[in-house]
mmCIF file of C-alpha atoms in Angstrom:
data_model
loop_
_atom_site.group_PDB
_atom_site.id
_atom_site.type_symbol
_atom_site.label_atom_id
_atom_site.label_comp_id
_atom_site.label_asym_id
_atom_site.label_seq_id
_atom_site.Cartn_x
_atom_site.Cartn_y
_atom_site.Cartn_z
ATOM 1 C CA MET A 27 -154.048 23.499 -72.168
ATOM 2 C CA ALA A 28 -151.204 21.034 -71.859
ATOM 3 C CA ASN A 29 -147.930 21.566 -73.661
ATOM 4 C CA LEU A 30 -148.445 20.261 -77.186
ATOM 5 C CA ASN A 31 -146.006 18.757 -79.627
ATOM 6 C CA LYS A 32 -145.976 17.073 -83.022
ATOM 7 C CA HIS A 33 -147.363 13.761 -81.757
ATOM 8 C CA ASP A 34 -150.247 15.235 -79.763
ATOM 9 C CA VAL A 35 -152.658 16.946 -82.125
ATOM 10 C CA LEU A 36 -153.356 17.602 -85.763
ATOM 11 C CA PHE A 37 -153.122 21.226 -86.853
ATOM 12 C CA LEU A 38 -155.243 20.619 -89.933
ATOM 13 C CA LYS A 39 -155.351 24.283 -90.958
ATOM 14 C CA SER A 40 -151.560 24.497 -91.155
ATOM 15 C CA ASN A 41 -149.573 23.994 -94.355
ATOM 16 C CA LYS A 42 -147.963 20.892 -92.855
ATOM 17 C CA PHE A 43 -151.295 19.077 -92.808
ATOM 18 C CA LYS A 44 -152.880 20.550 -95.926
ATOM 19 C CA ASP A 45 -152.545 17.253 -97.824
ATOM 20 C CA LEU A 46 -154.250 15.418 -94.979
ATOM 21 C CA ALA A 47 -157.054 17.973 -94.783
ATOM 22 C CA ASP A 48 -157.612 17.633 -98.541
ATOM 23 C CA LEU A 49 -157.665 13.848 -98.223
ATOM 24 C CA ILE A 50 -160.266 14.019 -95.437
ATOM 25 C CA GLU A 51 -162.510 16.275 -97.495
ATOM 26 C CA LYS A 52 -162.232 14.054 -100.564
ATOM 27 C CA SER A 53 -162.601 10.753 -98.692
ATOM 28 C CA TYR A 54 -165.669 11.781 -96.709
ATOM 29 C CA ASP A 55 -167.179 14.248 -99.197
ATOM 30 C CA LEU A 56 -167.261 17.188 -96.797
ATOM 31 C CA LYS A 57 -165.704 20.594 -96.231
ATOM 32 C CA ILE A 58 -163.630 21.332 -93.126
ATOM 33 C CA LEU A 59 -164.666 24.666 -91.629
ATOM 34 C CA SER A 60 -162.570 24.683 -88.455
ATOM 35 C CA THR A 61 -160.847 22.407 -85.959
ATOM 36 C CA GLU A 62 -160.236 22.371 -82.220
ATOM 37 C CA PHE A 63 -158.201 20.404 -79.702
ATOM 38 C CA PRO A 64 -159.779 17.490 -77.797
ATOM 39 C CA SER A 65 -160.246 17.699 -74.017
ATOM 40 C CA TYR A 66 -157.627 15.046 -73.326
ATOM 41 C CA ILE A 67 -154.206 14.788 -74.932
ATOM 42 C CA SER A 68 -152.403 11.478 -75.392
ATOM 43 C CA PHE A 69 -148.875 10.777 -76.542
ATOM 44 C CA THR A 70 -149.864 7.635 -78.468
ATOM 45 C CA SER A 71 -151.906 9.159 -81.292
ATOM 46 C CA ARG A 72 -152.885 12.481 -82.809
ATOM 47 C CA LYS A 73 -156.474 13.644 -82.832
ATOM 48 C CA ALA A 74 -158.725 16.628 -83.537
ATOM 49 C CA ILE A 75 -162.340 17.747 -83.389
ATOM 50 C CA ILE A 76 -163.408 18.758 -86.906
ATOM 51 C CA HIS A 77 -166.239 21.180 -87.681
ATOM 52 C CA THR A 78 -167.556 20.594 -91.210
ATOM 53 C CA ASN A 79 -170.465 21.490 -93.445
ATOM 54 C CA LYS A 80 -171.963 18.101 -92.496
ATOM 55 C CA GLY A 81 -171.575 18.419 -88.748
ATOM 56 C CA VAL A 82 -168.912 17.929 -86.083
ATOM 57 C CA PHE A 83 -166.702 14.825 -86.071
ATOM 58 C CA PHE A 84 -163.841 13.314 -84.095
ATOM 59 C CA PHE A 85 -160.736 12.582 -86.164
ATOM 60 C CA LYS A 86 -158.127 10.206 -84.791
ATOM 61 C CA GLU A 87 -154.867 8.599 -85.795
ATOM 62 C CA LYS A 88 -154.523 4.847 -85.305
ATOM 63 C CA PRO A 89 -151.633 4.325 -82.838
ATOM 64 C CA GLN A 90 -148.604 2.567 -84.300
ATOM 65 C CA TYR A 91 -148.861 -0.269 -81.779
ATOM 66 C CA SER A 92 -152.301 -1.193 -83.168
ATOM 67 C CA ASP A 93 -152.188 -0.241 -86.841
ATOM 68 C CA ASP A 94 -151.543 -3.711 -88.265
ATOM 69 C CA LYS A 95 -154.310 -5.185 -90.409
ATOM 70 C CA LEU A 96 -155.778 -7.512 -87.741
ATOM 71 C CA SER A 97 -155.792 -4.829 -85.038
ATOM 72 C CA ARG A 98 -157.526 -2.414 -87.406
ATOM 73 C CA GLU A 99 -160.152 -5.039 -88.192
ATOM 74 C CA LYS A 100 -160.720 -5.851 -84.527
ATOM 75 C CA SER A 101 -161.209 -2.268 -83.407
ATOM 76 C CA ALA A 102 -163.384 -1.234 -86.360
ATOM 77 C CA SER A 103 -165.509 -4.400 -86.211
ATOM 78 C CA PHE A 104 -166.189 -4.152 -82.494
ATOM 79 C CA GLN A 105 -166.810 -0.402 -82.468
ATOM 80 C CA THR A 106 -169.185 -0.722 -85.429
ATOM 81 C CA TYR A 107 -171.029 -3.584 -83.739
ATOM 82 C CA ALA A 108 -171.197 -1.784 -80.376
ATOM 83 C CA SER A 109 -172.374 1.480 -81.954
ATOM 84 C CA ASP A 110 -175.267 -0.417 -83.553
ATOM 85 C CA LYS A 111 -176.244 -1.897 -80.175
ATOM 86 C CA LEU A 112 -175.405 0.953 -77.792
ATOM 87 C CA GLY A 113 -176.142 4.645 -78.183
ATOM 88 C CA ILE A 114 -173.081 5.466 -76.088
ATOM 89 C CA VAL A 115 -170.583 4.179 -78.660
ATOM 90 C CA PRO A 116 -169.823 6.646 -81.501
ATOM 91 C CA LYS A 117 -170.207 5.333 -85.046
ATOM 92 C CA ILE A 118 -167.240 5.123 -87.385
ATOM 93 C CA LEU A 119 -167.815 7.035 -90.622
ATOM 94 C CA ILE A 120 -167.276 5.066 -93.809
ATOM 95 C CA THR A 121 -165.314 6.661 -96.649
ATOM 96 C CA ALA A 122 -166.572 7.095 -100.208
ATOM 97 C CA ASN A 123 -164.562 3.937 -101.024
ATOM 98 C CA ASN A 124 -166.372 2.006 -98.274
ATOM 99 C CA GLN A 125 -163.357 1.928 -95.952
ATOM 100 C CA ASN A 126 -163.071 2.435 -92.183
ATOM 101 C CA TYR A 127 -159.710 4.206 -92.469
ATOM 102 C CA ILE A 128 -157.810 6.609 -94.645
ATOM 103 C CA PHE A 129 -154.043 6.307 -95.166
ATOM 104 C CA TRP A 130 -151.642 9.260 -95.110
ATOM 105 C CA LYS A 131 -147.853 9.256 -94.762
ATOM 106 C CA LYS A 132 -147.719 5.624 -93.630
ATOM 107 C CA ARG A 133 -150.343 6.144 -90.910
ATOM 108 C CA TYR A 134 -154.022 5.232 -90.640
ATOM 109 C CA PHE A 135 -156.727 7.698 -89.561
ATOM 110 C CA PHE A 136 -160.458 7.461 -89.024
ATOM 111 C CA LEU A 137 -163.479 9.650 -88.385
ATOM 112 C CA THR A 138 -166.289 9.043 -85.894
ATOM 113 C CA GLU A 139 -169.367 10.774 -84.601
ATOM 114 C CA TYR A 140 -168.525 13.512 -82.114
ATOM 115 C CA LYS A 141 -170.474 13.497 -78.862
ATOM 116 C CA ASP A 142 -170.172 16.815 -77.087
ATOM 117 C CA GLY A 143 -169.913 16.550 -73.321
ATOM 118 C CA ARG A 144 -167.570 16.852 -70.400
ATOM 119 C CA THR A 145 -164.748 14.708 -69.097
ATOM 120 C CA TYR A 146 -164.513 12.775 -65.818
ATOM 121 C CA ASN A 147 -164.778 15.074 -62.797
ATOM 122 C CA GLY A 148 -163.615 12.647 -60.118
ATOM 123 C CA SER A 149 -167.013 12.279 -58.468
ATOM 124 C CA ASP A 150 -168.535 9.090 -57.094
ATOM 125 C CA SER A 151 -171.533 9.627 -59.372
ATOM 126 C CA ASP A 152 -169.260 9.601 -62.423
ATOM 127 C CA VAL A 153 -167.713 6.334 -61.232
ATOM 128 C CA LYS A 154 -171.183 4.808 -60.886
ATOM 129 C CA SER A 155 -172.157 6.002 -64.370
ATOM 130 C CA MET A 156 -168.994 4.473 -65.802
ATOM 131 C CA LEU A 157 -169.794 1.177 -64.093
ATOM 132 C CA THR A 158 -173.216 1.176 -65.768
ATOM 133 C CA ALA A 159 -171.561 1.835 -69.122
ATOM 134 C CA LEU A 160 -169.017 -0.907 -68.478
ATOM 135 C CA LYS A 161 -171.722 -3.475 -67.786
ATOM 136 C CA LYS A 162 -173.468 -2.574 -71.042
ATOM 137 C CA LEU A 163 -170.222 -2.838 -72.992
ATOM 138 C CA ASN A 164 -169.366 -6.161 -71.342
ATOM 139 C CA ASN A 165 -172.720 -7.592 -72.415
ATOM 140 C CA CYS A 166 -172.143 -6.254 -75.917
ATOM 141 C CA GLY A 167 -168.698 -7.858 -76.046
ATOM 142 C CA ARG A 168 -170.210 -11.158 -74.955
ATOM 143 C CA LYS A 169 -172.799 -11.086 -77.750
ATOM 144 C CA PHE A 170 -170.145 -10.053 -80.287
ATOM 145 C CA VAL A 171 -168.191 -13.246 -79.590
ATOM 146 C CA GLU A 172 -171.301 -15.435 -79.460
ATOM 147 C CA GLU A 173 -172.387 -14.284 -82.918
ATOM 148 C CA ARG A 174 -169.042 -14.939 -84.582
ATOM 149 C CA ASN A 175 -167.106 -18.001 -85.614
ATOM 150 C CA ILE A 176 -164.842 -18.772 -82.656
ATOM 151 C CA SER A 177 -162.058 -19.718 -85.062
ATOM 152 C CA SER A 178 -162.031 -16.192 -86.487
ATOM 153 C CA ASP A 179 -158.819 -14.246 -85.909
ATOM 154 C CA ILE A 180 -160.910 -11.300 -84.697
ATOM 155 C CA VAL A 181 -162.185 -13.271 -81.683
ATOM 156 C CA LYS A 182 -159.016 -15.291 -81.106
ATOM 157 C CA LYS A 183 -158.391 -15.388 -77.346
ATOM 158 C CA ILE A 184 -155.716 -13.120 -75.903
ATOM 159 C CA GLU A 185 -154.417 -13.466 -72.344
ATOM 160 C CA SER A 186 -154.340 -10.442 -70.051
ATOM 161 C CA PHE A 187 -150.636 -10.691 -69.291
ATOM 162 C CA GLU A 188 -149.932 -10.161 -73.002
ATOM 163 C CA VAL A 189 -150.878 -6.491 -72.670
ATOM 164 C CA ALA A 190 -147.577 -6.080 -70.826
ATOM 165 C CA SER A 191 -145.443 -7.631 -73.559
ATOM 166 C CA LEU A 192 -143.503 -4.388 -74.098
ATOM 167 C CA VAL A 193 -142.132 -4.199 -70.532
ATOM 168 C CA PRO A 194 -138.559 -5.047 -71.702
ATOM 169 C CA LEU A 195 -138.514 -1.738 -73.600
ATOM 170 C CA ILE A 196 -137.959 0.103 -70.329
ATOM 171 C CA GLU A 197 -134.473 -1.414 -70.083
ATOM 172 C CA LYS A 198 -133.106 1.408 -72.235
ATOM 173 C CA TYR A 199 -134.105 3.875 -69.478
ATOM 174 C CA ILE A 200 -131.777 2.304 -66.911
ATOM 175 C CA LYS A 201 -129.401 4.984 -65.639
ATOM 176 C CA SER A 202 -127.505 3.247 -62.839
ATOM 177 C CA ASP A 203 -126.633 -0.122 -61.306
ATOM 178 C CA SER A 204 -129.343 0.386 -58.709
ATOM 179 C CA GLU A 205 -131.935 0.947 -61.447
ATOM 180 C CA LYS A 206 -130.725 -2.216 -63.182
ATOM 181 C CA LYS A 207 -131.635 -4.109 -60.006
ATOM 182 C CA VAL A 208 -135.043 -2.423 -59.963
ATOM 183 C CA TYR A 209 -135.554 -3.485 -63.573
ATOM 184 C CA GLN A 210 -134.745 -7.091 -62.683
ATOM 185 C CA ARG A 211 -137.316 -6.915 -59.890
ATOM 186 C CA ILE A 212 -139.912 -5.661 -62.362
ATOM 187 C CA LEU A 213 -139.243 -8.584 -64.719
ATOM 188 C CA LYS A 214 -139.497 -11.046 -61.823
ATOM 189 C CA ILE A 215 -142.797 -9.552 -60.691
ATOM 190 C CA PHE A 216 -144.264 -9.985 -64.179
ATOM 191 C CA GLU A 217 -143.001 -13.576 -64.335
ATOM 192 C CA ASN A 218 -144.731 -14.346 -61.037
ATOM 193 C CA LEU A 219 -147.950 -12.598 -62.075
ATOM 194 C CA LYS A 220 -147.998 -14.553 -65.335
ATOM 195 C CA SER A 221 -147.517 -17.836 -63.453
ATOM 196 C CA GLU A 222 -150.354 -17.015 -61.052
ATOM 197 C CA TYR A 223 -152.562 -15.932 -63.926
ATOM 198 C CA LEU A 224 -152.035 -19.184 -65.817
ATOM 199 C CA GLU A 225 -153.044 -21.252 -62.784
ATOM 200 C CA ILE A 226 -156.502 -19.663 -62.546
ATOM 201 C CA PRO A 227 -159.378 -21.095 -64.637
ATOM 202 C CA LYS A 228 -160.926 -18.591 -67.071
ATOM 203 C CA SER A 229 -164.725 -18.827 -67.121
ATOM 204 C CA GLU A 230 -165.331 -16.658 -70.187
ATOM 205 C CA TYR A 231 -163.658 -14.596 -72.899
ATOM 206 C CA LEU A 232 -165.434 -11.663 -74.508
ATOM 207 C CA MET A 233 -164.604 -8.833 -76.866
ATOM 208 C CA SER A 234 -163.127 -6.170 -74.624
ATOM 209 C CA HIS A 235 -162.389 -2.491 -74.971
ATOM 210 C CA SER A 236 -159.005 -3.158 -73.329
ATOM 211 C CA ASP A 237 -158.482 0.509 -72.449
ATOM 212 C CA PHE A 238 -161.567 1.222 -70.365
ATOM 213 C CA ILE A 239 -160.128 4.116 -68.373
ATOM 214 C CA VAL A 240 -161.486 7.433 -67.170
ATOM 215 C CA PHE A 241 -159.997 9.334 -70.138
ATOM 216 C CA ASN A 242 -162.029 7.395 -72.657
ATOM 217 C CA LEU A 243 -165.517 8.244 -71.409
ATOM 218 C CA ILE A 244 -167.530 11.402 -72.036
ATOM 219 C CA PHE A 245 -170.379 12.635 -69.842
ATOM 220 C CA LYS A 246 -173.404 14.857 -70.168
ATOM 221 C CA ASN A 247 -175.042 15.831 -66.903
ATOM 222 C CA GLU A 248 -174.503 12.707 -64.789
ATOM 223 C CA GLU A 249 -174.550 10.083 -67.543
ATOM 224 C CA VAL A 250 -171.932 8.566 -69.839
ATOM 225 C CA ILE A 251 -172.779 9.575 -73.408
ATOM 226 C CA ALA A 252 -169.702 8.236 -75.191
ATOM 227 C CA ILE A 253 -167.151 5.440 -74.869
ATOM 228 C CA ASN A 254 -164.217 6.368 -77.083
ATOM 229 C CA ASP A 255 -160.970 4.767 -78.262
ATOM 230 C CA PHE A 256 -161.496 1.150 -79.319
ATOM 231 C CA ASP A 257 -157.914 0.928 -80.632
ATOM 232 C CA ASN A 258 -156.989 -1.861 -78.208
ATOM 233 C CA ALA A 259 -160.110 -4.001 -78.688
ATOM 234 C CA LYS A 260 -159.415 -7.718 -78.349
ATOM 235 C CA CYS A 261 -160.950 -10.923 -76.995
ATOM 236 C CA LEU A 262 -159.854 -11.136 -73.359
ATOM 237 C CA PRO A 263 -161.081 -12.731 -70.110
ATOM 238 C CA ASN A 264 -164.369 -11.249 -68.932
ATOM 239 C CA ILE A 265 -162.698 -9.407 -66.044
ATOM 240 C CA HIS A 266 -160.074 -7.567 -68.097
ATOM 241 C CA ASP A 267 -161.947 -4.296 -68.634
ATOM 242 C CA LEU A 268 -163.065 -4.440 -64.994
ATOM 243 C CA ALA A 269 -159.431 -4.571 -63.895
ATOM 244 C CA GLU A 270 -158.448 -1.743 -66.259
ATOM 245 C CA PHE A 271 -161.200 0.461 -64.881
ATOM 246 C CA LEU A 272 -160.509 -0.379 -61.237
ATOM 247 C CA VAL A 273 -156.851 0.637 -61.571
ATOM 248 C CA SER A 274 -157.623 3.717 -63.663
ATOM 249 C CA ALA A 275 -160.232 5.073 -61.256
ATOM 250 C CA THR A 276 -158.434 4.365 -57.979
ATOM 251 C CA LEU A 277 -154.645 4.088 -58.339
ATOM 252 C CA LEU A 278 -153.257 6.360 -61.072
ATOM 253 C CA ASN A 279 -152.068 9.922 -60.580
ATOM 254 C CA TYR A 280 -152.963 11.530 -63.900
ATOM 255 C CA ASN A 281 -151.484 14.840 -64.987
ATOM 256 C CA GLY A 282 -154.495 17.048 -65.628
ATOM 257 C CA SER A 283 -155.653 17.104 -69.246
ATOM 258 C CA VAL A 284 -153.046 14.631 -70.481
ATOM 259 C CA THR A 285 -152.919 10.864 -70.097
ATOM 260 C CA ASN A 286 -149.410 11.129 -68.699
ATOM 261 C CA MET A 287 -148.740 10.583 -64.992
ATOM 262 C CA LYS A 288 -147.252 12.876 -62.391
ATOM 263 C CA LEU A 289 -145.455 12.381 -59.099
ATOM 264 C CA PRO A 290 -145.997 11.081 -56.514
ATOM 265 C CA VAL A 291 -146.620 7.515 -57.623
ATOM 266 C CA LEU A 292 -149.749 6.477 -55.734
ATOM 267 C CA LEU A 293 -149.366 3.626 -53.254
ATOM 268 C CA GLU A 294 -152.866 3.597 -51.802
ATOM 269 C CA PRO A 295 -156.031 3.364 -53.879
ATOM 270 C CA ASP A 296 -158.908 5.748 -53.353
ATOM 271 C CA LYS A 297 -160.689 3.409 -50.954
ATOM 272 C CA ASN A 298 -164.106 4.998 -51.282
ATOM 273 C CA LYS A 299 -164.065 4.550 -55.057
ATOM 274 C CA LEU A 300 -162.578 1.077 -54.706
ATOM 275 C CA ASP A 301 -165.439 0.213 -52.392
ATOM 276 C CA ILE A 302 -168.021 1.492 -54.913
ATOM 277 C CA ILE A 303 -166.365 -0.450 -57.733
ATOM 278 C CA LEU A 304 -165.979 -3.754 -55.893
ATOM 279 C CA LYS A 305 -169.540 -3.640 -54.569
ATOM 280 C CA SER A 306 -170.758 -3.070 -58.127
ATOM 281 C CA TYR A 307 -168.661 -5.962 -59.430
ATOM 282 C CA MET A 308 -170.192 -8.232 -56.780
ATOM 283 C CA LYS A 309 -173.740 -7.053 -57.381
ATOM 284 C CA ASP A 310 -174.003 -6.189 -61.069
ATOM 285 C CA PHE A 311 -171.484 -8.453 -62.822
ATOM 286 C CA THR A 312 -171.750 -12.229 -63.003
ATOM 287 C CA LEU A 313 -168.438 -13.211 -61.439
ATOM 288 C CA ASN A 314 -167.597 -16.518 -59.779
ATOM 289 C CA LYS A 315 -164.844 -17.130 -57.216
ATOM 290 C CA SER A 316 -162.230 -17.818 -59.900
ATOM 291 C CA ASP A 317 -163.229 -14.644 -61.751
ATOM 292 C CA PHE A 318 -162.606 -12.575 -58.643
ATOM 293 C CA LYS A 319 -159.238 -14.213 -58.070
ATOM 294 C CA LEU A 320 -158.357 -13.536 -61.706
ATOM 295 C CA LEU A 321 -159.532 -9.932 -61.319
ATOM 296 C CA SER A 322 -157.099 -9.436 -58.452
ATOM 297 C CA ILE A 323 -154.141 -10.725 -60.491
ATOM 298 C CA VAL A 324 -155.042 -8.839 -63.670
ATOM 299 C CA ALA A 325 -155.459 -5.629 -61.663
ATOM 300 C CA GLU A 326 -151.865 -6.035 -60.481
ATOM 301 C CA ILE A 327 -150.701 -6.731 -64.040
ATOM 302 C CA VAL A 328 -152.506 -3.607 -65.289
ATOM 303 C CA TRP A 329 -151.163 -1.484 -62.430
ATOM 304 C CA ALA A 330 -147.572 -2.636 -62.959
ATOM 305 C CA TRP A 331 -147.777 -2.332 -66.751
ATOM 306 C CA THR A 332 -149.292 1.157 -66.663
ATOM 307 C CA LEU A 333 -146.465 2.348 -64.444
ATOM 308 C CA CYS A 334 -143.932 0.779 -66.819
ATOM 309 C CA LEU A 335 -145.663 2.530 -69.701
ATOM 310 C CA SER A 336 -145.191 5.769 -67.780
ATOM 311 C CA ILE A 337 -141.450 5.103 -67.823
ATOM 312 C CA LEU A 338 -141.633 4.821 -71.615
ATOM 313 C CA LYS A 339 -143.550 8.105 -71.665
ATOM 314 C CA GLU A 340 -140.830 9.570 -69.388
ATOM 315 C CA ASP A 341 -143.307 10.477 -66.662
ATOM 316 C CA TYR A 342 -141.437 8.355 -64.104
ATOM 317 C CA SER A 343 -137.929 7.021 -63.733
ATOM 318 C CA ILE A 344 -137.342 3.342 -63.034
ATOM 319 C CA SER A 345 -136.330 4.149 -59.463
ATOM 320 C CA ASP A 346 -139.633 5.987 -58.892
ATOM 321 C CA LEU A 347 -141.398 2.609 -58.987
ATOM 322 C CA THR A 348 -139.467 1.046 -56.094
ATOM 323 C CA PRO A 349 -142.197 1.619 -53.455
ATOM 324 C CA VAL A 350 -144.834 0.101 -55.755
ATOM 325 C CA LEU A 351 -142.686 -2.972 -56.346
ATOM 326 C CA ASP A 352 -142.645 -3.593 -52.608
ATOM 327 C CA LEU A 353 -146.454 -3.638 -52.635
ATOM 328 C CA LEU A 354 -146.668 -5.831 -55.728
ATOM 329 C CA GLU A 355 -144.325 -8.376 -54.174
ATOM 330 C CA LYS A 356 -146.514 -8.461 -51.076
ATOM 331 C CA LYS A 357 -149.687 -8.869 -53.191
ATOM 332 C CA TYR A 358 -151.125 -5.767 -51.540
ATOM 333 C CA LEU A 359 -153.683 -4.838 -54.205
ATOM 334 C CA SER A 360 -154.670 -8.448 -54.826
ATOM 335 C CA ASN A 361 -155.292 -9.053 -51.122
ATOM 336 C CA LEU A 362 -157.223 -5.813 -50.848
ATOM 337 C CA ILE A 363 -159.546 -6.866 -53.647
ATOM 338 C CA LEU A 364 -160.030 -10.427 -52.416
ATOM 339 C CA THR A 365 -160.696 -9.504 -48.814
ATOM 340 C CA HIS A 366 -162.525 -6.266 -49.628
ATOM 341 C CA LYS A 367 -160.888 -4.509 -46.688
ATOM 342 C CA ILE A 368 -162.365 -1.061 -47.289
ATOM 343 C CA SER A 369 -162.472 1.477 -44.500
#
């Protein structure tokens, strides 16, 4: 088990969380029997698996970056819709007051079905199962938008480069003049990626998971049985989740059972998995030439942003990213995707 701290998990049987445990029992009309830690730990929100007299449920805190009213509505609306259409999306439990969330100490929490299974094992078969799940979710996101008023705030279009809006926060981690220069390079790279992104026509926007990474899928045998964590759901270009998954499955060096990263920073993608993913995108997803070009740019945005996020999580220092910046400036990942140069 990873090292745990106050922002990782909810110790609901401790005195510190007694008020929260009482609120859960009252809000959902159940009795908590025991709790356990989830398989993956994340620094962005606290969570727990709750055993009750009415079954087993997954309890999660809404991250602060997405706990405003509109973000709560987006995530709950899309997860509810997707759970009605797809058996692999857990249902959100509604409180006795007909609410999606409960509120405790200035934070929002919610309860969903718990689907017992295993986490990603790194196999090619798991990657293929995730691709099948991604296609289903993409289709669901398309229908979600089609069935709603396009002027609704919930389906208001968001651009992929906006996911990296918090990059300037890493400035406070600058420790030297050399790192200040690295930071300036990072800002320039994002400026260039945004400019390239804006030049490419967008063929379609759909409701997206916007965090479709290996940590958020649960398996049983060789199949995906659960897509978790709809906190980031928003209406994005149709290739956004594809880019998130491509980077997650091929280019990030995760630290075991936590969503944090570890050294070394990867410079080469897992080319076998990249090959599987790109072939699936060509065969199973309806992408035109502009979509594929956009995919290549968004993948670079996601890659660069995720590494910057790892600076905020103190996994990496700013100087650790220097080799990656060289590749981003040369459009290495983008060219690899567009030319499909897989060994």
